[in-house]
Coordinates of C-alpha atoms in Angstrom, one line a residue:
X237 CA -9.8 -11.3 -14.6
X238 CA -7.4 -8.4 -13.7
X239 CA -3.6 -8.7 -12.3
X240 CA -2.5 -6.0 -10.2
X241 CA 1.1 -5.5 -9.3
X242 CA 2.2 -3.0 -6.6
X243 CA 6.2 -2.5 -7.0
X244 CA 7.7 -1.3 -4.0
X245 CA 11.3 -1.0 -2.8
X246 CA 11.5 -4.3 -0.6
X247 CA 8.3 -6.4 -1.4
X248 CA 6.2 -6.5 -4.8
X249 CA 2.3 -7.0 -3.5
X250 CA 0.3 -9.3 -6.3
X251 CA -3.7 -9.7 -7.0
X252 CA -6.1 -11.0 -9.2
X253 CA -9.3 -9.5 -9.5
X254 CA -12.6 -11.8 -10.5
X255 CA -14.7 -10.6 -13.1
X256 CA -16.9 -9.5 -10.5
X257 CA -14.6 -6.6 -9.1
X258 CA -13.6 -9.2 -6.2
X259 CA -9.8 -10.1 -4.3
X260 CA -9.3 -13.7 -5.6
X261 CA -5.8 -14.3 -4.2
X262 CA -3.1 -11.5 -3.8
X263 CA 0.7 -12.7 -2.6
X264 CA 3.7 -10.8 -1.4
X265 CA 7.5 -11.4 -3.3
X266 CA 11.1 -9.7 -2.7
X267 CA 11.5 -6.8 -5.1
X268 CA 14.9 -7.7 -6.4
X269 CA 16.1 -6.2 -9.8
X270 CA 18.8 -9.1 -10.1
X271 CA 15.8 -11.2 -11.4
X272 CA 15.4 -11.2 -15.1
X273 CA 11.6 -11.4 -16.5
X274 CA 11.6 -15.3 -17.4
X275 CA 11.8 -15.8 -13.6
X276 CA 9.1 -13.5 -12.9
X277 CA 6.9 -14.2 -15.3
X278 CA 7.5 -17.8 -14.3
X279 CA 6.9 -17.1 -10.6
X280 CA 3.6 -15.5 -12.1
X281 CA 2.7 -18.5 -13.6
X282 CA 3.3 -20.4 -10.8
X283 CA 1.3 -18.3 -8.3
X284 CA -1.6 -18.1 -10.4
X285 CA -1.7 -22.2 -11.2
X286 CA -1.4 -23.0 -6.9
X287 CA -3.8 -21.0 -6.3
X288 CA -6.5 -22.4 -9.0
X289 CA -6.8 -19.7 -10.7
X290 CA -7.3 -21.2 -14.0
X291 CA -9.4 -18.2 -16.0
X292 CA -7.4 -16.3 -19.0
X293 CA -6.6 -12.8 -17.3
X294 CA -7.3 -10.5 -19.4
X295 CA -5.8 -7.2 -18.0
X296 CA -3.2 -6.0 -15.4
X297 CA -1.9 -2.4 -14.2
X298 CA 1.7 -1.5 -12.1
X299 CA 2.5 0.8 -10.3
X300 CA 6.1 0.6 -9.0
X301 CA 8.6 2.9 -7.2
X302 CA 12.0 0.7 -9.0
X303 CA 11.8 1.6 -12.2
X304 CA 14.2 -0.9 -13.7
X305 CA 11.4 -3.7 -12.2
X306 CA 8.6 -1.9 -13.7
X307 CA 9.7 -3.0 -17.4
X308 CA 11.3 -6.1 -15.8
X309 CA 6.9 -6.6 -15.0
X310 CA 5.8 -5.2 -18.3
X311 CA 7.8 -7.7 -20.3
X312 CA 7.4 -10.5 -18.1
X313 CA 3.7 -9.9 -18.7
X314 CA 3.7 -9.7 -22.3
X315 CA 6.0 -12.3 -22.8
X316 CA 4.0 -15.0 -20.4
X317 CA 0.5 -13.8 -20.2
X318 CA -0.1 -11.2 -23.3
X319 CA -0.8 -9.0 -21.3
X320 CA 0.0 -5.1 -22.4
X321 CA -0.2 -3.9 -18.6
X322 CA -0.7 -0.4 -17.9
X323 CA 1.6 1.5 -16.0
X324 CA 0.3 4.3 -13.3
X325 CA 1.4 7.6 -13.7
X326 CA 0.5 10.5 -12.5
X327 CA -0.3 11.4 -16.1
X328 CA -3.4 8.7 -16.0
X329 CA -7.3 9.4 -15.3
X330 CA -7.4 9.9 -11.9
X331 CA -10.5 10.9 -9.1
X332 CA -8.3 12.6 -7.5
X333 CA -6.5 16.1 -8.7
X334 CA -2.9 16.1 -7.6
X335 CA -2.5 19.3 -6.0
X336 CA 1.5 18.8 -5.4
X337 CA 4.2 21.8 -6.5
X338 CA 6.2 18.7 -8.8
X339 CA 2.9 15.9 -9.6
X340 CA 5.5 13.9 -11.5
X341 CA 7.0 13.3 -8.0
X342 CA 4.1 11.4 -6.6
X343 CA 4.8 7.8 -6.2
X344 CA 1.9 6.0 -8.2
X345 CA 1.5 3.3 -4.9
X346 CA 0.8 7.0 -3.2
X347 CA -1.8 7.6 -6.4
X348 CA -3.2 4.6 -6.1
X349 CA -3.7 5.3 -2.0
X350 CA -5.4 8.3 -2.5
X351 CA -7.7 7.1 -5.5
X352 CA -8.9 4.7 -3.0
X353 CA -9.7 6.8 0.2
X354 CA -11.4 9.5 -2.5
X355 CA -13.4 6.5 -3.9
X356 CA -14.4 4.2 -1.1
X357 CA -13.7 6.7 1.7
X358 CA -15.6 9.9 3.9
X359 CA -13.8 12.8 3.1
X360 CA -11.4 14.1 4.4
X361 CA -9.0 11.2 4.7
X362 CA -5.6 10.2 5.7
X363 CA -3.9 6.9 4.2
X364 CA -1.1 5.8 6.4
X365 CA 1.0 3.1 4.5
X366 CA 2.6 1.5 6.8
X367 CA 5.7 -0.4 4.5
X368 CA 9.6 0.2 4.1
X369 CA 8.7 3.6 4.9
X370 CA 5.4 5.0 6.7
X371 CA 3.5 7.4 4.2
X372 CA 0.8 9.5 4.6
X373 CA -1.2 10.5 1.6
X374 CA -3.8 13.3 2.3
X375 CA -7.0 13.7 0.4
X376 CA -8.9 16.9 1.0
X377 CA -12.9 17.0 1.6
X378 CA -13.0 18.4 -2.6
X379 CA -11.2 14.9 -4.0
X380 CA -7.3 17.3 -3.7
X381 CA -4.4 15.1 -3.4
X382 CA -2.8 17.6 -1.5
X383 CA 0.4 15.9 -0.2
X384 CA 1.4 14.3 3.0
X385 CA 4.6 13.0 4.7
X386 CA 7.2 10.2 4.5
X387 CA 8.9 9.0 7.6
X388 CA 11.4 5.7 8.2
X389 CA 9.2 3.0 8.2
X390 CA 9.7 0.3 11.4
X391 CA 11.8 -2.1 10.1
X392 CA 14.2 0.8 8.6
X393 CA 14.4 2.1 12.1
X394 CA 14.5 -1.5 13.6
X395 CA 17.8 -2.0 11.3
X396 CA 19.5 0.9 11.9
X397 CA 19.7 0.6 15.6
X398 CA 20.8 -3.0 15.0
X399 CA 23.5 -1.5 12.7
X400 CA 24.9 1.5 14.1
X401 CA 24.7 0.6 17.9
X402 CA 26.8 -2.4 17.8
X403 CA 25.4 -4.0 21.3
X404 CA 22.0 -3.9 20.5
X405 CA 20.6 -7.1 19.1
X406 CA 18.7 -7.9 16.0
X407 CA 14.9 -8.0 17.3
X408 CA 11.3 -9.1 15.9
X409 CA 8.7 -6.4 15.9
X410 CA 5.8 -6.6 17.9
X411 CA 4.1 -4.5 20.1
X412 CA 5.8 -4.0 23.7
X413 CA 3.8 -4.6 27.0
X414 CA 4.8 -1.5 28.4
X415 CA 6.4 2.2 27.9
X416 CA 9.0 1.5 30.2
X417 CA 11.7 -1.3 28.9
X418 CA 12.9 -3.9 31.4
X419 CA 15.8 -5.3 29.3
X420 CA 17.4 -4.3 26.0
X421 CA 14.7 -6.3 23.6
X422 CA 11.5 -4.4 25.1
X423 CA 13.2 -1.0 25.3
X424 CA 14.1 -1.2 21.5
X425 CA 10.7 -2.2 21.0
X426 CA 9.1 0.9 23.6
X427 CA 11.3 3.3 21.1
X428 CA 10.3 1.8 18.0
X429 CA 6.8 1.0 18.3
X430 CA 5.0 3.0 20.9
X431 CA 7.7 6.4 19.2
X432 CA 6.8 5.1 15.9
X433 CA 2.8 5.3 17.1
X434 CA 3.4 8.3 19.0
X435 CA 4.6 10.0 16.0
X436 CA 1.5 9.0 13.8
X437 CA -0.9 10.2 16.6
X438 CA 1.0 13.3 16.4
X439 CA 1.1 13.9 13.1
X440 CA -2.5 12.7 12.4
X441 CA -3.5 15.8 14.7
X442 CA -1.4 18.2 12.7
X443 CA -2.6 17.2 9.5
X444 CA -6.4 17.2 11.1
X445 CA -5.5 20.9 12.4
X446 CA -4.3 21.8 8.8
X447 CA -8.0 20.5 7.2
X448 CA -9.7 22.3 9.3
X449 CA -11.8 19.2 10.6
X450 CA -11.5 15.5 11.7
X451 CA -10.2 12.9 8.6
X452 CA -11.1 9.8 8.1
X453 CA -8.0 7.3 9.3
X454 CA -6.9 3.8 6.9
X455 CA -3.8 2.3 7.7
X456 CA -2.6 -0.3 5.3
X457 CA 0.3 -2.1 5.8
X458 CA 2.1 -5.6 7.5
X459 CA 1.9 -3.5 10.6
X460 CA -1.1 -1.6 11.1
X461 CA -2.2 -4.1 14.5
X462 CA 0.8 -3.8 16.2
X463 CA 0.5 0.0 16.0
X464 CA -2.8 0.8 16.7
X465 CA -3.1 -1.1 20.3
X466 CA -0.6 1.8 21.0
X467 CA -2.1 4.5 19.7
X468 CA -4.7 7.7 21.3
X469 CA -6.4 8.5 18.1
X470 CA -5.9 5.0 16.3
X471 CA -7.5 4.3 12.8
X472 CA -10.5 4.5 11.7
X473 CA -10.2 1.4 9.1
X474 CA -7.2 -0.7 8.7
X475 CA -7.4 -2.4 5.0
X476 CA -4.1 -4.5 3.9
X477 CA -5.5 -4.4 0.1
X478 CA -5.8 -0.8 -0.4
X479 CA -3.4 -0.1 -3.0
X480 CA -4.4 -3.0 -4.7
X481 CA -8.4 -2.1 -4.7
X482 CA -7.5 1.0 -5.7
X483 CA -5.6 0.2 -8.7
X484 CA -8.3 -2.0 -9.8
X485 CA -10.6 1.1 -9.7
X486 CA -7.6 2.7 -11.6
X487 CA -7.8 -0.1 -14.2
X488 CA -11.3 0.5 -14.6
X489 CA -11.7 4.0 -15.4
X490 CA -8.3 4.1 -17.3
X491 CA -8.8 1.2 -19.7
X492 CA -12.5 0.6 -19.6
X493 CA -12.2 -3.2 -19.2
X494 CA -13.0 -3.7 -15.7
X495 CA -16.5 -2.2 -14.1
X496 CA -16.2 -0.9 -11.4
X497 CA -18.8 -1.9 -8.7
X498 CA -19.0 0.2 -5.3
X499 CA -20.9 -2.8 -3.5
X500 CA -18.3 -5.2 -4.0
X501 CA -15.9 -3.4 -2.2
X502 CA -14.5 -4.3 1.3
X503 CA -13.5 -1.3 3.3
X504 CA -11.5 -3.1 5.7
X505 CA -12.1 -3.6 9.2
X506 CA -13.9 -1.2 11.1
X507 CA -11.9 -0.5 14.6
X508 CA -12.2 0.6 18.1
X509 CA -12.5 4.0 17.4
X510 CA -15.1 4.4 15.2
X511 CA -17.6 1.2 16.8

């Protein structure tokens, strides 16, 4: 069985992998560098034994955007599972080629995006990672990485109106009933959400207009719903486990432990715009 860990700068996303290339249990924990590797690897432990998973794992790969956490991971791993994980980089076997000015800038969650979409995906696609910021990662029709664009993600924006306007309230994001805001709550939320959709449709048309032809659309990401029932263009899949399905395929072709079978794959749901 394969662990995946994706290290990001809020949340660290978790999976194991069956034998047979399938999402056995994945979990979501705070990304906090005060922890010291005895407590994650006995958080590991304890994730893995509540949720019966009770087979030796044999393998596990990281990719993480803190880089004091991703040795805080490596040696939590060794130390509680010997496990000698492998760390994405944009040095590692890739399907993709990174076509970037500085590859070694590439965030290896972004890698890991774009090995999935050039995998599992019609070409051309866009990846919209919808976390503590809102990512695009842009894979061209010939497997190119060729970039994308990073924009405050919705709870960054949702905090700094909180923070810096000091009448406006702390609020829970959802997805408003209307453009126009009736009280103080659902106009924070029109501005957020529906401007935070707005934007994606946007700049999903001037990335399209840049290929030269329509891209394939996965969001992944806590909020994908809330967005898309304000959206024109929308997504054509929304998958919550593609970073982690595609550093399993990552895994695979990197370490040669894990095969890596095409029709065990879930693409995600299928939405609106493309049924």
């Amino acid at each position: 069985m394969l662990l995946v860990v994706d290290i990001g700068n809020t949340n660290t996303n978790l999976g194991v992998f069956s034998d047979d290339n399938k999402l056995k249990s994945s979990w979501n924990i705070s990304s906090d560098i005060k922890r010291f590797e005895d407590e994650y690897g006995i958080l590991i432990l304890s994730l893995l034994q509540n949720s019966n998973i009770t087979q030796h794992i044999n393998g596990a790969i990281i990719s993480s955007v803190v880089a004091p956490l991703t040795q805080t991971y490596k040696k939590a791993l060794k130390k509680y599972l010997n496990i000698d994980a492998f760390v994405l980089s944009h040095k590692a076997k890739l399907p993709v080629n990174i076509d970037l000015e500085q590859p070694k800038e590439a965030g290896a969650d972004r890698l890991a995006n774009a090995s999935a979409a050039a995998v599992y995906y019609k070409l051309p696609a866009i990846v919209i990672d919808l976390g503590t910021a809102t990512s695009f990662d842009i894979v061209d029709k010939d497997r190119n990485f060729i970039g994308g664009l990073i924009a405050p993600g919705l709870k960054i924006q949702a905090k700094s109106l909180s923070q810096f306007t000091s009448k406006l309230p702390k609020l829970k994001i959802e997805a408003p009933k209307n453009a126009i805001g009736k009280d103080t709550i659902s106009a924070m939320l029109s501005g957020i959400v529906r401007g935070h959709a707005a934007m994606i449709d946007g700049m999903v048309k001037a990335c399209e207009k840049e290929l030269g032809e329509r891209a394939t659309v996965i969001a992944t990401g806590g909020y994908s719903s809330v967005l898309f029932d304000n959206m024109e263009r929308g997504f054509d899949y929304i998958n919550p486990n593609l970073t982690l399905e595609g550093l399993k395929y990552l895994y695979g072709i990197n370490c040669g432990e894990v095969e890596n079978d095409r029709q065990n794959y879930t693409e995600g749901t299928k939405t609106a715009s493309l049924l």
